[in-house]
Amino acid sequence: MITFEYPLNERIRTLLRLEDLFARIAHTLRGESPIDHHVTLTAIFEMLEVASRSEFKVDLLQELERQRQSLLAFRDNPDISEEALSGALYEIEQATAGLLSVSGKIGHYLRENDWLMGIRSRAAIPGGACQFDLPAYYHWQNRDVEARRRDLEGWIRPMLPIRDGLAIVLRLLRASGRPEMQTACRGNYQLTMGGRPIQMVRVRVQLGAQAVPEISANKYVLNVRFMRPDTISRPRQCENDVEFELTLCNL
């Protein structure tokens, strides 16, 4: 199965983008080549751009507090595991404390590093990070792999509370919906939302179905149109019925 996620507001869209960037960093940081670590650094620059809104940290803290209050309402509920509930509350408290420890604007220490900002401005130009453009960066790329990794880890470490906080919010969001099997007749599916507050739509399709969902939604209607993943000619809509799993998520 392959899962497609569609956020319905800017807050969730930002969290999903940051989650993807953190995953990319975690993967390439384990690599040893200069190219791996160049990708890591450019992902850090992208993350800096995505999380640069001054209210982002406040939004994330508010979301964590809202989840904490929701979980507290389940205290003394015999159907809820007290151990699991206490564990979830502890995670939220730790993530909140980590975010509160982040002083100033997110990534301000990176913006104050002229060497890194020089790389960032050149890396935004196609092919702009070549060795003749950035000889000092080229020298850094040829350092010992562990030395490069230590530098990268030092630049990433202050942002890890962001990663921990968004991971909790997205995990709870994904778990909030109940998956249901649906059928898109000749590739089309429509659902009346009736004003229900939904933050994210998840669509799961069998990989062998050769169908890619194009999703649009608001508080009134959800539309899913399945297209054939044709990378050679112009994509066209599926002509057959498509079975898929639909989950509507809201915290």
PDB file of C-alpha atoms in Angstrom:
ATOM      1  CA  MET A   1       0.000   0.000   0.000  1.00  0.00           C
ATOM      2  CA  ILE A   2       1.087   3.573  -0.650  1.00  0.00           C
ATOM      3  CA  THR A   3      -0.264   6.413   1.510  1.00  0.00           C
ATOM      4  CA  PHE A   4      -1.035   9.909   0.218  1.00  0.00           C
ATOM      5  CA  GLU A   5      -1.665  12.690   2.747  1.00  0.00           C
ATOM      6  CA  TYR A   6      -3.434  15.960   1.975  1.00  0.00           C
ATOM      7  CA  PRO A   7      -3.387  18.764   4.607  1.00  0.00           C
ATOM      8  CA  LEU A   8      -6.368  21.084   4.815  1.00  0.00           C
ATOM      9  CA  ASN A   9      -4.764  24.016   6.615  1.00  0.00           C
ATOM     10  CA  GLU A  10      -1.457  25.852   6.585  1.00  0.00           C
ATOM     11  CA  ARG A  11      -0.408  24.660  10.042  1.00  0.00           C
ATOM     12  CA  ILE A  12      -0.556  20.966   9.112  1.00  0.00           C
ATOM     13  CA  ARG A  13       1.007  21.707   5.731  1.00  0.00           C
ATOM     14  CA  THR A  14       4.000  23.273   7.491  1.00  0.00           C
ATOM     15  CA  LEU A  15       4.342  20.346   9.909  1.00  0.00           C
ATOM     16  CA  LEU A  16       4.325  17.819   7.061  1.00  0.00           C
ATOM     17  CA  ARG A  17       6.988  19.767   5.169  1.00  0.00           C
ATOM     18  CA  LEU A  18       9.208  19.925   8.236  1.00  0.00           C
ATOM     19  CA  GLU A  19       8.671  16.224   8.933  1.00  0.00           C
ATOM     20  CA  ASP A  20       9.849  15.446   5.408  1.00  0.00           C
ATOM     21  CA  LEU A  21      12.919  17.657   5.807  1.00  0.00           C
ATOM     22  CA  PHE A  22      13.861  16.096   9.156  1.00  0.00           C
ATOM     23  CA  ALA A  23      13.549  12.631   7.585  1.00  0.00           C
ATOM     24  CA  ARG A  24      15.780  13.701   4.691  1.00  0.00           C
ATOM     25  CA  ILE A  25      18.369  15.067   7.117  1.00  0.00           C
ATOM     26  CA  ALA A  26      18.337  11.897   9.234  1.00  0.00           C
ATOM     27  CA  HIS A  27      18.900   9.779   6.122  1.00  0.00           C
ATOM     28  CA  THR A  28      21.661  11.794   4.437  1.00  0.00           C
ATOM     29  CA  LEU A  29      23.476  12.562   7.694  1.00  0.00           C
ATOM     30  CA  ARG A  30      24.250   8.837   7.992  1.00  0.00           C
ATOM     31  CA  GLY A  31      26.000   8.982   4.620  1.00  0.00           C
ATOM     32  CA  GLU A  32      29.707   9.549   4.278  1.00  0.00           C
ATOM     33  CA  SER A  33      30.170  11.301   0.954  1.00  0.00           C
ATOM     34  CA  PRO A  34      30.408  15.095   0.513  1.00  0.00           C
ATOM     35  CA  ILE A  35      27.282  14.900  -1.661  1.00  0.00           C
ATOM     36  CA  ASP A  36      25.308  13.276   1.184  1.00  0.00           C
ATOM     37  CA  HIS A  37      26.303  16.070   3.529  1.00  0.00           C
ATOM     38  CA  HIS A  38      25.628  18.762   0.935  1.00  0.00           C
ATOM     39  CA  VAL A  39      22.063  17.449   0.714  1.00  0.00           C
ATOM     40  CA  THR A  40      21.887  17.519   4.525  1.00  0.00           C
ATOM     41  CA  LEU A  41      22.983  21.139   4.620  1.00  0.00           C
ATOM     42  CA  THR A  42      20.583  22.265   1.895  1.00  0.00           C
ATOM     43  CA  ALA A  43      17.757  20.524   3.795  1.00  0.00           C
ATOM     44  CA  ILE A  44      18.739  22.527   6.896  1.00  0.00           C
ATOM     45  CA  PHE A  45      18.484  25.711   4.814  1.00  0.00           C
ATOM     46  CA  GLU A  46      15.047  24.641   3.550  1.00  0.00           C
ATOM     47  CA  MET A  47      13.939  23.891   7.108  1.00  0.00           C
ATOM     48  CA  LEU A  48      15.091  27.353   8.154  1.00  0.00           C
ATOM     49  CA  GLU A  49      12.890  28.835   5.443  1.00  0.00           C
ATOM     50  CA  VAL A  50       9.814  26.752   6.304  1.00  0.00           C
ATOM     51  CA  ALA A  51       9.996  27.396  10.069  1.00  0.00           C
ATOM     52  CA  SER A  52      10.938  31.071   9.768  1.00  0.00           C
ATOM     53  CA  ARG A  53       7.471  32.415  10.630  1.00  0.00           C
ATOM     54  CA  SER A  54       7.676  34.108  14.030  1.00  0.00           C
ATOM     55  CA  GLU A  55       4.435  32.497  15.207  1.00  0.00           C
ATOM     56  CA  PHE A  56       5.372  28.935  14.236  1.00  0.00           C
ATOM     57  CA  LYS A  57       6.777  27.974  17.645  1.00  0.00           C
ATOM     58  CA  VAL A  58       3.750  29.517  19.374  1.00  0.00           C
ATOM     59  CA  ASP A  59       1.391  27.561  17.098  1.00  0.00           C
ATOM     60  CA  LEU A  60       3.176  24.304  17.891  1.00  0.00           C
ATOM     61  CA  LEU A  61       3.138  24.985  21.642  1.00  0.00           C
ATOM     62  CA  GLN A  62      -0.578  25.774  21.487  1.00  0.00           C
ATOM     63  CA  GLU A  63      -1.266  22.549  19.604  1.00  0.00           C
ATOM     64  CA  LEU A  64       0.677  20.507  22.174  1.00  0.00           C
ATOM     65  CA  GLU A  65      -1.198  22.162  25.045  1.00  0.00           C
ATOM     66  CA  ARG A  66      -4.514  21.479  23.331  1.00  0.00           C
ATOM     67  CA  GLN A  67      -3.582  17.807  23.024  1.00  0.00           C
ATOM     68  CA  ARG A  68      -2.492  17.700  26.653  1.00  0.00           C
ATOM     69  CA  GLN A  69      -5.852  19.055  27.792  1.00  0.00           C
ATOM     70  CA  SER A  70      -7.693  16.569  25.564  1.00  0.00           C
ATOM     71  CA  LEU A  71      -5.737  13.643  27.023  1.00  0.00           C
ATOM     72  CA  LEU A  72      -6.276  14.841  30.591  1.00  0.00           C
ATOM     73  CA  ALA A  73     -10.014  14.457  30.020  1.00  0.00           C
ATOM     74  CA  PHE A  74      -9.454  10.683  29.746  1.00  0.00           C
ATOM     75  CA  ARG A  75      -8.121  10.409  33.299  1.00  0.00           C
ATOM     76  CA  ASP A  76      -9.936   7.706  35.286  1.00  0.00           C
ATOM     77  CA  ASN A  77     -11.585   6.345  32.138  1.00  0.00           C
ATOM     78  CA  PRO A  78     -11.636   2.530  32.582  1.00  0.00           C
ATOM     79  CA  ASP A  79     -11.408   2.000  28.807  1.00  0.00           C
ATOM     80  CA  ILE A  80      -8.110   3.892  28.574  1.00  0.00           C
ATOM     81  CA  SER A  81      -4.774   2.442  29.647  1.00  0.00           C
ATOM     82  CA  GLU A  82      -3.437   4.636  32.453  1.00  0.00           C
ATOM     83  CA  GLU A  83       0.113   3.660  31.533  1.00  0.00           C
ATOM     84  CA  ALA A  84      -0.327   4.636  27.872  1.00  0.00           C
ATOM     85  CA  LEU A  85      -2.038   7.886  28.857  1.00  0.00           C
ATOM     86  CA  SER A  86       0.727   8.815  31.304  1.00  0.00           C
ATOM     87  CA  GLY A  87       3.345   8.017  28.647  1.00  0.00           C
ATOM     88  CA  ALA A  88       1.643  10.270  26.088  1.00  0.00           C
ATOM     89  CA  LEU A  89       1.325  13.113  28.597  1.00  0.00           C
ATOM     90  CA  TYR A  90       4.982  12.757  29.549  1.00  0.00           C
ATOM     91  CA  GLU A  91       6.014  12.965  25.869  1.00  0.00           C
ATOM     92  CA  ILE A  92       3.978  16.141  25.420  1.00  0.00           C
ATOM     93  CA  GLU A  93       5.448  17.701  28.558  1.00  0.00           C
ATOM     94  CA  GLN A  94       8.996  16.885  27.430  1.00  0.00           C
ATOM     95  CA  ALA A  95       8.384  18.274  23.944  1.00  0.00           C
ATOM     96  CA  THR A  96       6.836  21.429  25.406  1.00  0.00           C
ATOM     97  CA  ALA A  97       9.800  21.948  27.733  1.00  0.00           C
ATOM     98  CA  GLY A  98      12.179  21.480  24.792  1.00  0.00           C
ATOM     99  CA  LEU A  99      10.344  24.066  22.689  1.00  0.00           C
ATOM    100  CA  LEU A 100      10.267  26.565  25.541  1.00  0.00           C
ATOM    101  CA  SER A 101      14.031  26.191  25.847  1.00  0.00           C
ATOM    102  CA  VAL A 102      14.475  27.388  22.242  1.00  0.00           C
ATOM    103  CA  SER A 103      15.181  31.085  22.634  1.00  0.00           C
ATOM    104  CA  GLY A 104      14.713  33.698  19.970  1.00  0.00           C
ATOM    105  CA  LYS A 105      13.686  33.123  16.384  1.00  0.00           C
ATOM    106  CA  ILE A 106      14.069  29.568  15.126  1.00  0.00           C
ATOM    107  CA  GLY A 107      17.498  29.107  13.535  1.00  0.00           C
ATOM    108  CA  HIS A 108      18.772  32.563  14.509  1.00  0.00           C
ATOM    109  CA  TYR A 109      22.212  31.065  15.248  1.00  0.00           C
ATOM    110  CA  LEU A 110      22.403  29.880  11.627  1.00  0.00           C
ATOM    111  CA  ARG A 111      21.469  33.294  10.272  1.00  0.00           C
ATOM    112  CA  GLU A 112      24.248  34.829  12.350  1.00  0.00           C
ATOM    113  CA  ASN A 113      26.830  32.529  10.703  1.00  0.00           C
ATOM    114  CA  ASP A 114      28.075  34.487   7.673  1.00  0.00           C
ATOM    115  CA  TRP A 115      29.872  31.438   6.252  1.00  0.00           C
ATOM    116  CA  LEU A 116      26.680  29.362   6.238  1.00  0.00           C
ATOM    117  CA  MET A 117      24.568  32.202   4.859  1.00  0.00           C
ATOM    118  CA  GLY A 118      27.069  32.611   2.030  1.00  0.00           C
ATOM    119  CA  ILE A 119      26.621  28.938   1.146  1.00  0.00           C
ATOM    120  CA  ARG A 120      22.853  29.303   1.431  1.00  0.00           C
ATOM    121  CA  SER A 121      22.730  32.200  -1.036  1.00  0.00           C
ATOM    122  CA  ARG A 122      24.948  30.402  -3.570  1.00  0.00           C
ATOM    123  CA  ALA A 123      23.126  27.060  -3.154  1.00  0.00           C
ATOM    124  CA  ALA A 124      19.881  28.779  -4.182  1.00  0.00           C
ATOM    125  CA  ILE A 125      21.421  29.344  -7.636  1.00  0.00           C
ATOM    126  CA  PRO A 126      21.357  26.310  -9.981  1.00  0.00           C
ATOM    127  CA  GLY A 127      24.871  24.859  -9.818  1.00  0.00           C
ATOM    128  CA  GLY A 128      25.951  27.758  -7.626  1.00  0.00           C
ATOM    129  CA  ALA A 129      27.735  25.660  -4.980  1.00  0.00           C
ATOM    130  CA  CYS A 130      30.579  24.513  -7.241  1.00  0.00           C
ATOM    131  CA  GLN A 131      34.095  24.534  -5.819  1.00  0.00           C
ATOM    132  CA  PHE A 132      35.149  27.614  -7.837  1.00  0.00           C
ATOM    133  CA  ASP A 133      32.182  29.568  -6.370  1.00  0.00           C
ATOM    134  CA  LEU A 134      32.711  28.427  -2.764  1.00  0.00           C
ATOM    135  CA  PRO A 135      36.314  27.281  -2.252  1.00  0.00           C
ATOM    136  CA  ALA A 136      36.015  27.392   1.569  1.00  0.00           C
ATOM    137  CA  TYR A 137      32.918  25.176   1.395  1.00  0.00           C
ATOM    138  CA  TYR A 138      34.747  22.816  -0.976  1.00  0.00           C
ATOM    139  CA  HIS A 139      37.538  22.589   1.589  1.00  0.00           C
ATOM    140  CA  TRP A 140      34.965  21.736   4.287  1.00  0.00           C
ATOM    141  CA  GLN A 141      33.463  19.036   2.060  1.00  0.00           C
ATOM    142  CA  ASN A 142      36.886  17.392   1.811  1.00  0.00           C
ATOM    143  CA  ARG A 143      37.392  17.251   5.559  1.00  0.00           C
ATOM    144  CA  ASP A 144      37.152  13.989   7.507  1.00  0.00           C
ATOM    145  CA  VAL A 145      33.627  12.572   7.410  1.00  0.00           C
ATOM    146  CA  GLU A 146      33.278  12.588  11.203  1.00  0.00           C
ATOM    147  CA  ALA A 147      34.324  16.231  11.368  1.00  0.00           C
ATOM    148  CA  ARG A 148      31.669  17.164   8.815  1.00  0.00           C
ATOM    149  CA  ARG A 149      29.060  15.107  10.666  1.00  0.00           C
ATOM    150  CA  ARG A 150      29.889  16.801  13.969  1.00  0.00           C
ATOM    151  CA  ASP A 151      29.403  20.209  12.372  1.00  0.00           C
ATOM    152  CA  LEU A 152      26.071  19.202  10.849  1.00  0.00           C
ATOM    153  CA  GLU A 153      24.834  17.687  14.108  1.00  0.00           C
ATOM    154  CA  GLY A 154      25.775  20.896  15.914  1.00  0.00           C
ATOM    155  CA  TRP A 155      23.745  22.969  13.452  1.00  0.00           C
ATOM    156  CA  ILE A 156      20.747  20.633  13.676  1.00  0.00           C
ATOM    157  CA  ARG A 157      20.699  19.997  17.439  1.00  0.00           C
ATOM    158  CA  PRO A 158      18.971  23.254  18.498  1.00  0.00           C
ATOM    159  CA  MET A 159      16.105  22.416  16.120  1.00  0.00           C
ATOM    160  CA  LEU A 160      15.425  18.938  17.502  1.00  0.00           C
ATOM    161  CA  PRO A 161      12.701  20.167  19.907  1.00  0.00           C
ATOM    162  CA  ILE A 162      10.775  21.230  16.779  1.00  0.00           C
ATOM    163  CA  ARG A 163      11.114  17.710  15.395  1.00  0.00           C
ATOM    164  CA  ASP A 164       9.941  16.122  18.658  1.00  0.00           C
ATOM    165  CA  GLY A 165       6.945  18.433  18.990  1.00  0.00           C
ATOM    166  CA  LEU A 166       5.673  18.038  15.447  1.00  0.00           C
ATOM    167  CA  ALA A 167       6.164  14.252  15.602  1.00  0.00           C
ATOM    168  CA  ILE A 168       3.724  14.054  18.520  1.00  0.00           C
ATOM    169  CA  VAL A 169       1.123  16.261  16.839  1.00  0.00           C
ATOM    170  CA  LEU A 170       1.262  14.367  13.537  1.00  0.00           C
ATOM    171  CA  ARG A 171       1.188  10.961  15.254  1.00  0.00           C
ATOM    172  CA  LEU A 172      -1.937  11.916  17.199  1.00  0.00           C
ATOM    173  CA  LEU A 173      -3.493  13.427  14.075  1.00  0.00           C
ATOM    174  CA  ARG A 174      -2.919  10.297  12.003  1.00  0.00           C
ATOM    175  CA  ALA A 175      -4.357   8.135  14.769  1.00  0.00           C
ATOM    176  CA  SER A 176      -7.466  10.313  15.131  1.00  0.00           C
ATOM    177  CA  GLY A 177      -9.263   9.007  12.048  1.00  0.00           C
ATOM    178  CA  ARG A 178     -10.893   5.686  11.271  1.00  0.00           C
ATOM    179  CA  PRO A 179      -9.922   4.183   7.894  1.00  0.00           C
ATOM    180  CA  GLU A 180     -12.793   3.062   5.661  1.00  0.00           C
ATOM    181  CA  MET A 181     -12.705   1.311   2.306  1.00  0.00           C
ATOM    182  CA  GLN A 182     -14.210   3.299  -0.561  1.00  0.00           C
ATOM    183  CA  THR A 183     -14.624   2.937  -4.318  1.00  0.00           C
ATOM    184  CA  ALA A 184     -13.912   5.645  -6.874  1.00  0.00           C
ATOM    185  CA  CYS A 185     -16.207   4.869  -9.804  1.00  0.00           C
ATOM    186  CA  ARG A 186     -14.243   5.320 -13.019  1.00  0.00           C
ATOM    187  CA  GLY A 187     -11.613   7.131 -10.976  1.00  0.00           C
ATOM    188  CA  ASN A 188     -13.943   9.674  -9.345  1.00  0.00           C
ATOM    189  CA  TYR A 189     -14.982   9.917  -5.691  1.00  0.00           C
ATOM    190  CA  GLN A 190     -16.911  12.654  -3.902  1.00  0.00           C
ATOM    191  CA  LEU A 191     -17.957  12.949  -0.262  1.00  0.00           C
ATOM    192  CA  THR A 192     -20.180  15.604   1.293  1.00  0.00           C
ATOM    193  CA  MET A 193     -18.417  16.882   4.395  1.00  0.00           C
ATOM    194  CA  GLY A 194     -21.387  18.648   5.993  1.00  0.00           C
ATOM    195  CA  GLY A 195     -19.161  21.259   7.601  1.00  0.00           C
ATOM    196  CA  ARG A 196     -17.096  18.700   9.532  1.00  0.00           C
ATOM    197  CA  PRO A 197     -13.741  20.137  10.693  1.00  0.00           C
ATOM    198  CA  ILE A 198     -11.059  18.019   9.026  1.00  0.00           C
ATOM    199  CA  GLN A 199      -7.342  18.812   9.184  1.00  0.00           C
ATOM    200  CA  MET A 200      -5.919  16.092   6.948  1.00  0.00           C
ATOM    201  CA  VAL A 201      -7.112  13.480   4.452  1.00  0.00           C
ATOM    202  CA  ARG A 202      -5.246  10.179   4.073  1.00  0.00           C
ATOM    203  CA  VAL A 203      -5.715   7.989   0.997  1.00  0.00           C
ATOM    204  CA  ARG A 204      -4.130   4.537   0.776  1.00  0.00           C
ATOM    205  CA  VAL A 205      -3.990   2.668  -2.537  1.00  0.00           C
ATOM    206  CA  GLN A 206      -2.543  -0.658  -3.576  1.00  0.00           C
ATOM    207  CA  LEU A 207       0.736   0.037  -5.351  1.00  0.00           C
ATOM    208  CA  GLY A 208      -0.295  -2.279  -8.163  1.00  0.00           C
ATOM    209  CA  ALA A 209      -3.476  -0.272  -8.789  1.00  0.00           C
ATOM    210  CA  GLN A 210      -1.515   2.210 -10.937  1.00  0.00           C
ATOM    211  CA  ALA A 211      -3.586   5.098  -9.578  1.00  0.00           C
ATOM    212  CA  VAL A 212      -2.472   8.433  -8.122  1.00  0.00           C
ATOM    213  CA  PRO A 213      -5.059  10.525  -6.208  1.00  0.00           C
ATOM    214  CA  GLU A 214      -5.561  14.214  -6.903  1.00  0.00           C
ATOM    215  CA  ILE A 215      -7.295  15.534  -3.799  1.00  0.00           C
ATOM    216  CA  SER A 216      -9.216  18.748  -3.182  1.00  0.00           C
ATOM    217  CA  ALA A 217     -11.304  19.426  -0.109  1.00  0.00           C
ATOM    218  CA  ASN A 218     -12.983  22.038   2.035  1.00  0.00           C
ATOM    219  CA  LYS A 219     -15.495  21.900   4.876  1.00  0.00           C
ATOM    220  CA  TYR A 220     -18.319  21.148   2.434  1.00  0.00           C
ATOM    221  CA  VAL A 221     -17.024  18.559  -0.026  1.00  0.00           C
ATOM    222  CA  LEU A 222     -14.099  16.200  -0.621  1.00  0.00           C
ATOM    223  CA  ASN A 223     -13.110  15.284  -4.175  1.00  0.00           C
ATOM    224  CA  VAL A 224     -10.659  12.545  -5.089  1.00  0.00           C
ATOM    225  CA  ARG A 225      -9.773  11.966  -8.733  1.00  0.00           C
ATOM    226  CA  PHE A 226      -7.461   9.088  -9.573  1.00  0.00           C
ATOM    227  CA  MET A 227      -4.988   9.553 -12.406  1.00  0.00           C
ATOM    228  CA  ARG A 228      -2.785   7.000 -14.094  1.00  0.00           C
ATOM    229  CA  PRO A 229       0.904   7.549 -13.182  1.00  0.00           C
ATOM    230  CA  ASP A 230       2.028   7.882 -16.796  1.00  0.00           C
ATOM    231  CA  THR A 231       5.390   9.657 -16.886  1.00  0.00           C
ATOM    232  CA  ILE A 232       5.791   9.386 -20.651  1.00  0.00           C
ATOM    233  CA  SER A 233       2.650  10.952 -22.081  1.00  0.00           C
ATOM    234  CA  ARG A 234       0.095  13.327 -20.583  1.00  0.00           C
ATOM    235  CA  PRO A 235      -1.483  11.890 -17.366  1.00  0.00           C
ATOM    236  CA  ARG A 236      -5.053  10.735 -17.841  1.00  0.00           C
ATOM    237  CA  GLN A 237      -7.826   9.797 -15.461  1.00  0.00           C
ATOM    238  CA  CYS A 238      -8.350   6.153 -14.528  1.00  0.00           C
ATOM    239  CA  GLU A 239     -11.196   4.609 -16.490  1.00  0.00           C
ATOM    240  CA  ASN A 240     -11.658   1.681 -14.114  1.00  0.00           C
ATOM    241  CA  ASP A 241     -13.051   1.633 -10.563  1.00  0.00           C
ATOM    242  CA  VAL A 242     -10.390   2.175  -7.903  1.00  0.00           C
ATOM    243  CA  GLU A 243     -10.612   0.649  -4.414  1.00  0.00           C
ATOM    244  CA  PHE A 244      -8.920   2.762  -1.772  1.00  0.00           C
ATOM    245  CA  GLU A 245      -8.773   3.372   1.971  1.00  0.00           C
ATOM    246  CA  LEU A 246      -9.934   6.810   3.150  1.00  0.00           C
ATOM    247  CA  THR A 247      -9.166   8.346   6.559  1.00  0.00           C
ATOM    248  CA  LEU A 248     -10.413  11.745   7.682  1.00  0.00           C
ATOM    249  CA  CYS A 249      -8.175  13.086  10.453  1.00  0.00           C
ATOM    250  CA  ASN A 250      -8.918  15.832  12.948  1.00  0.00           C
ATOM    251  CA  LEU A 251      -7.583  16.664  16.401  1.00  0.00           C
TER     252      LEU A 251
END
